[in-house]
Tab-separated table of C-alpha atoms in Angstrom:
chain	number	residue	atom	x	y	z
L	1321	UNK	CA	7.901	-44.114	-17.964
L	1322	UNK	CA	5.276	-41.953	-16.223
L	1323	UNK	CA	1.658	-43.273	-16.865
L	1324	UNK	CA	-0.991	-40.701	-18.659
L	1325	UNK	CA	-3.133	-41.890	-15.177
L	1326	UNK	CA	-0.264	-41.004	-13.138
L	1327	UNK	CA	-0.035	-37.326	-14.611
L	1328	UNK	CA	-3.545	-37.077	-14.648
L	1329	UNK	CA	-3.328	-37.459	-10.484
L	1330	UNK	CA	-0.362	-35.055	-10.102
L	1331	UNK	CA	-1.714	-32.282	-12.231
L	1332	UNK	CA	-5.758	-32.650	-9.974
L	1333	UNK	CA	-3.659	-33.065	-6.718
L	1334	UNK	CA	-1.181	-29.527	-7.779
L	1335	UNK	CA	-5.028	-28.243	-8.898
L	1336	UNK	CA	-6.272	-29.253	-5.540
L	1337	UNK	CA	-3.493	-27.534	-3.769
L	1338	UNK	CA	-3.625	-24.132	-5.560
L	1339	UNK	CA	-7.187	-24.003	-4.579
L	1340	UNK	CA	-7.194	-24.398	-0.973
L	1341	UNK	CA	-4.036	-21.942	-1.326
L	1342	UNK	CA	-6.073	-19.408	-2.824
L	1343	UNK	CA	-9.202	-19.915	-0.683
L	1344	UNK	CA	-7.021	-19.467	2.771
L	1345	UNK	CA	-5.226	-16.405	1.285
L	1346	UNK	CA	-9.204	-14.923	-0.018
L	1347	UNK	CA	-10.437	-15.740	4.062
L	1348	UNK	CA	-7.322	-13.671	5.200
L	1349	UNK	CA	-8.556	-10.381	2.890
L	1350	UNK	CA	-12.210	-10.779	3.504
L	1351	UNK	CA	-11.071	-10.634	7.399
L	1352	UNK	CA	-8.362	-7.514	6.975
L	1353	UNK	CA	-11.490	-5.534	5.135
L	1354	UNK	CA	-13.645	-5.923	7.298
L	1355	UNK	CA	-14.679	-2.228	7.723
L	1356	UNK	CA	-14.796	-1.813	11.344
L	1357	UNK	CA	-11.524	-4.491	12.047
L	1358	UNK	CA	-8.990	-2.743	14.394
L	1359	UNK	CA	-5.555	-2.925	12.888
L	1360	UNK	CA	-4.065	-0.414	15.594
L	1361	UNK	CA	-5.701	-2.139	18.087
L	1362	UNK	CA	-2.539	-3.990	19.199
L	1363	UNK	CA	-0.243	-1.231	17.949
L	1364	UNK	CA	-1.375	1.296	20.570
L	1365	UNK	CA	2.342	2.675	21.130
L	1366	UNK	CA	2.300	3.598	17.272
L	1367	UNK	CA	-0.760	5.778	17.558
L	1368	UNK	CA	1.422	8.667	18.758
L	1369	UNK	CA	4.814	10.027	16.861
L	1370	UNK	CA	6.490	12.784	19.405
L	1371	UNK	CA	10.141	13.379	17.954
L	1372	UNK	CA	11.946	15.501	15.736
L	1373	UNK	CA	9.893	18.433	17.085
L	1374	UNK	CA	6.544	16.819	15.620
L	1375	UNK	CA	3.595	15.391	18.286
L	1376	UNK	CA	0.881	13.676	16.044
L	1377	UNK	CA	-1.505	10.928	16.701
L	1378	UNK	CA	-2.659	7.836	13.826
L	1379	UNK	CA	-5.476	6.761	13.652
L	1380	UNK	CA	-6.032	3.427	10.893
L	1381	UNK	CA	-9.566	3.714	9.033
L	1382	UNK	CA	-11.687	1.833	6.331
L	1383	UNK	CA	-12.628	4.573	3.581
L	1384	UNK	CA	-16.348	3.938	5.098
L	1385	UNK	CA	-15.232	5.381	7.886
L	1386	UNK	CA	-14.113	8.615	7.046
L	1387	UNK	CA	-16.281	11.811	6.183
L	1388	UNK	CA	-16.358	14.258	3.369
L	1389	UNK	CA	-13.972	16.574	5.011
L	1390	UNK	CA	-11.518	14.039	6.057
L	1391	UNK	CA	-11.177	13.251	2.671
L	1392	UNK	CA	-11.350	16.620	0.892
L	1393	UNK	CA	-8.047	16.917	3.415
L	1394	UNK	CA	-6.837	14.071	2.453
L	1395	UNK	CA	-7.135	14.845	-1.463
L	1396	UNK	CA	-5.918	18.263	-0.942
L	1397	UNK	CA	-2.396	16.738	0.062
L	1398	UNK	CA	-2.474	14.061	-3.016
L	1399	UNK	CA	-2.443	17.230	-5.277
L	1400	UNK	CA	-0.301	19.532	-3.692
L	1401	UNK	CA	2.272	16.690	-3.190
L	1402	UNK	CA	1.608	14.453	-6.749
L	1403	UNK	CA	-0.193	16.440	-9.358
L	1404	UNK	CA	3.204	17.527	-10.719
L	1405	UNK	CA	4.766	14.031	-10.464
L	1406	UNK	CA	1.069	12.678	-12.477
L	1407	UNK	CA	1.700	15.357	-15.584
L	1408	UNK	CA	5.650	14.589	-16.185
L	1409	UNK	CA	4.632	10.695	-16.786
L	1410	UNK	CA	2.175	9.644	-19.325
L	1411	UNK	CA	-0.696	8.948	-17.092
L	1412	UNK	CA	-1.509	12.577	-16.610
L	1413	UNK	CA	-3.114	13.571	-13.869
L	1414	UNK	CA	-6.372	13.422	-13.699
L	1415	UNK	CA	-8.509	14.939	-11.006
L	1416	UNK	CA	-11.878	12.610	-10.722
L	1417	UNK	CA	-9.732	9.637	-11.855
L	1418	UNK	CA	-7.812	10.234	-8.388
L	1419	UNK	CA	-10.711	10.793	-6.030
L	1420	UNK	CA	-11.966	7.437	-7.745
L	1421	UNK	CA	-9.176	5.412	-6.920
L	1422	UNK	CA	-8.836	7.010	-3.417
L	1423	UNK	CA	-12.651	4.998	-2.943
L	1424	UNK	CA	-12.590	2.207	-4.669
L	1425	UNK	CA	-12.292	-1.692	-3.603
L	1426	UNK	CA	-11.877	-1.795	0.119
L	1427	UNK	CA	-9.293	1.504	0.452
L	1428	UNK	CA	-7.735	1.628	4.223
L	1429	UNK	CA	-5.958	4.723	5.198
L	1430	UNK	CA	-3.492	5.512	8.268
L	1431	UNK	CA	-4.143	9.002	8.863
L	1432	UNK	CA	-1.390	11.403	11.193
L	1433	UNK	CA	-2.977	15.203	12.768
L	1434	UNK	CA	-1.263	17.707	14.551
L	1435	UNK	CA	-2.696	18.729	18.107
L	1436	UNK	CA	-4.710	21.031	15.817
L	1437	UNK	CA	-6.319	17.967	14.060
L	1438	UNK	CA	-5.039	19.107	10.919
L	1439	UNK	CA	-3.867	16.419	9.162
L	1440	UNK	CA	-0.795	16.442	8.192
L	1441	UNK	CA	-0.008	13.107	6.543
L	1442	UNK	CA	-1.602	9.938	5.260
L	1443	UNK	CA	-1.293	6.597	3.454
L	1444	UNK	CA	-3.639	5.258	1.460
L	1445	UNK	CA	-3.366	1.236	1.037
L	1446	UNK	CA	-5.346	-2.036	0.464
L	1447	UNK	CA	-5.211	-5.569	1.094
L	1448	UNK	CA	-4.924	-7.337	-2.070
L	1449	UNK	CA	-4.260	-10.963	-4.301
L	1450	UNK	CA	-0.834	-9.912	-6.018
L	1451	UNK	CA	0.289	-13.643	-8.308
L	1452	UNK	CA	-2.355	-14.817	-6.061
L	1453	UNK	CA	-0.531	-14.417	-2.854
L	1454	UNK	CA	-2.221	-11.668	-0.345
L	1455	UNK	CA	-0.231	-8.366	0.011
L	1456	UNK	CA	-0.240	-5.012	1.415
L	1457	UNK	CA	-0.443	-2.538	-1.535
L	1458	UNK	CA	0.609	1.173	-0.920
L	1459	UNK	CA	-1.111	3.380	-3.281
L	1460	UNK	CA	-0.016	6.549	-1.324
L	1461	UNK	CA	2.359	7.839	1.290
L	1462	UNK	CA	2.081	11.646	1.380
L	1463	UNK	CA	3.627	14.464	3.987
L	1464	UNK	CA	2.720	17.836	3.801
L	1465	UNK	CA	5.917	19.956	3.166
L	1466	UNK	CA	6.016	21.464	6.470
L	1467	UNK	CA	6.372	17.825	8.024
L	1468	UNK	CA	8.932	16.398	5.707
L	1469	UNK	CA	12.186	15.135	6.741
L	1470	UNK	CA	11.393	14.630	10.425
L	1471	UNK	CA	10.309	10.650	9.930
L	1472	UNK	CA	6.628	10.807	9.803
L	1473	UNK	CA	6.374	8.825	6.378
L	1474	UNK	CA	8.994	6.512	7.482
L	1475	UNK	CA	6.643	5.658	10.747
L	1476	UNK	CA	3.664	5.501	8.467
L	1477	UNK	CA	5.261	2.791	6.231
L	1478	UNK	CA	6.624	1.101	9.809
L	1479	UNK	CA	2.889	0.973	10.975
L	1480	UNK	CA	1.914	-0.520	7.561
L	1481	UNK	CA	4.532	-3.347	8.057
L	1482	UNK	CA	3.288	-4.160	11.139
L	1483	UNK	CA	-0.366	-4.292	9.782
L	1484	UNK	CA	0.531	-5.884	6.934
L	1485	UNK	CA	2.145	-8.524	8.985
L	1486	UNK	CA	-0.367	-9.420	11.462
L	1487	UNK	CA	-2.697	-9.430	8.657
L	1488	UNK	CA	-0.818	-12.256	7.274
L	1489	UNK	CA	0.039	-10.672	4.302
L	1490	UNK	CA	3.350	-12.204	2.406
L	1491	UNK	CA	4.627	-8.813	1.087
L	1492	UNK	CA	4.207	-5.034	1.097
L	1493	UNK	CA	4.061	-3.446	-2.221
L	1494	UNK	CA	4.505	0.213	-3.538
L	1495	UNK	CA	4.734	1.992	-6.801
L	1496	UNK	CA	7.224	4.742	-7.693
L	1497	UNK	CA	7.509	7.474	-9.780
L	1498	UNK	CA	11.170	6.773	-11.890
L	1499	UNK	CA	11.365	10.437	-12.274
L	1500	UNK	CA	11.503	10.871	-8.398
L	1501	UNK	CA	14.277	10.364	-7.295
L	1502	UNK	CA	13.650	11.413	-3.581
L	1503	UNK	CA	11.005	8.446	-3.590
L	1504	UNK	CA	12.822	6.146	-4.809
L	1505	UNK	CA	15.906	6.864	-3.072
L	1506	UNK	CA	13.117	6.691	0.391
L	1507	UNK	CA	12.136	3.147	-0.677
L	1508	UNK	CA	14.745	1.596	-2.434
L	1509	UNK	CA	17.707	3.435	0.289
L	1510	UNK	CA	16.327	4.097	3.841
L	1511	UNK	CA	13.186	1.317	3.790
L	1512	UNK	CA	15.363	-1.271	2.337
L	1513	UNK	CA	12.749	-2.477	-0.729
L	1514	UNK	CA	13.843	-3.963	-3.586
L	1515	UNK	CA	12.393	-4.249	-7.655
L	1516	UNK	CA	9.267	-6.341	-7.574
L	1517	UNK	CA	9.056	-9.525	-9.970
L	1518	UNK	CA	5.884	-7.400	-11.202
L	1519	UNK	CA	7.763	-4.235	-12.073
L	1520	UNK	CA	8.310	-3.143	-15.770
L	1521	UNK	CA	11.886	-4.338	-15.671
L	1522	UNK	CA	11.006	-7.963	-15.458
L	1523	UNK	CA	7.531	-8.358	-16.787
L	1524	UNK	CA	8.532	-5.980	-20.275
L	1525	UNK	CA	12.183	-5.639	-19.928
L	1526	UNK	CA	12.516	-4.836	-23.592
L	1527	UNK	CA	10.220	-1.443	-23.003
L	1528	UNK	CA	11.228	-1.057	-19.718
L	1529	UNK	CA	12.018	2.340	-20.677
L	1530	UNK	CA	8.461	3.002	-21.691
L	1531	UNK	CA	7.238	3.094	-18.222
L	1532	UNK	CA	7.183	5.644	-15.905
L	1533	UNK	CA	7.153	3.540	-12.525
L	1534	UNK	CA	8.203	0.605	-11.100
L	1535	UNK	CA	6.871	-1.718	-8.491
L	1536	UNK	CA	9.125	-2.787	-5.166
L	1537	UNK	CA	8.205	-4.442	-2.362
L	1538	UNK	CA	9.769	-5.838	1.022
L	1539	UNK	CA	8.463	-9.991	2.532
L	1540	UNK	CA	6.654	-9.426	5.718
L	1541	UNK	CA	7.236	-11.363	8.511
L	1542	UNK	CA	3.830	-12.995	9.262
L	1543	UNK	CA	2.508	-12.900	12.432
L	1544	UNK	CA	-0.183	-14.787	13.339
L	1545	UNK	CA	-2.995	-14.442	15.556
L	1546	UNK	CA	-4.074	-17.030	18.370
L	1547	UNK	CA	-6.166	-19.261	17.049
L	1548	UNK	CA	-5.226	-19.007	13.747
């Protein structure tokens, strides 16, 4: 028979373990949001996409970083592309709600121009506890029309894989509209990610029909940096 004492040690020692856990994954997002970090800076041959008849350069910024017209750009595309996709689910779309979100809590964003400097795609992510394990979360990855099909947003999601990963983040995440199927066909198809344990159909399987999304995500393959 196991001793009350004996318990008592196990359940202090699992304690003690699921702290330091969570205090090495909190020192890996206060480093990745740092505001000024470089997370292109060894990803210098993904700062230019020249195929498909399409020459752009990427540039990776914190949302401190960016200025008013950047983002007015930026925005522009989230409604052009999304503001249909927002009104057929029961979120709604709603226009301050969105420029909120694109701010808040340490937002990152890869950002893709055209020789013009007209930008012509972005994603919109954050490094973030997810069961308390750190992830990459993709809030948005948007092309204008004009650039769709020729593999931007598949290089986009590439780069954030990579950054993810030397960020020593366990997973990339992304949420999808249900009633899109191009999307999900994108994520699910061609980037190989799979139904999160987070998503509707395993957290509320009975309503699973009630939601609009669901959540998928692909592991990462951490890289570490010397030293760490």
């Amino acid at each position: 028979m196991v001793s009350k004492g004996s318990k008592s040690k196990e359940k202090k020692l699992q304690r003690k373990e699921f702290l330091a856990k969570l205090g090495a994954a909190q020192q890996l997002l206060s480093k990745a949001n740092v505001p000024d970090f470089d997370h292109m800076g060894s990803l210098v041959p993904f700062k230019r996409y020249n195929r498909n008849g399409v020459d752009v350069t990427i540039d990776c910024h914190h949302y401190e970083q960016i200025d008013k017209n950047t983002f007015e750009s930026i925005f522009k595309i989230l409604e052009h592309n999304m503001k249909a996709e927002y009104d057929a689910c029961y979120w709604g779309w709603n226009e301050k709600d969105k420029r909120d979100e694109l701010k808040e809590k340490n937002p990152w964003f890869l950002i893709a121009r055209n020789p013009e400097e007209e930008i012509v795609a972005f994603a919109h992510f954050k490094f973030d506890f997810d069961e308390e394990i750190p992830v990459l979360y993709c809030y948005e990855v948007q092309v204008t029309e004009e650039m769709r099909g020729k593999g931007v947003g598949k290089f986009l999601m590439q780069i954030l894989e990579l950054i993810g990963s030397k960020a020593e983040m366990q997973k990339i995440m992304i949420t999808v509209f249900k009633h899109n199927p191009r999307a999900v066909h994108f994520f699910s198809d061609i980037l190989k990610y799979n139904d999160d344990e987070t998503s509707p159909k395993f957290m509320d399987p009975l309503d699973e029909k009630e939601y609009c999304y669901e959540i998928l995500s692909k592991p990462l393959k951490v890289k570490k940096t010397s030293g760490s």
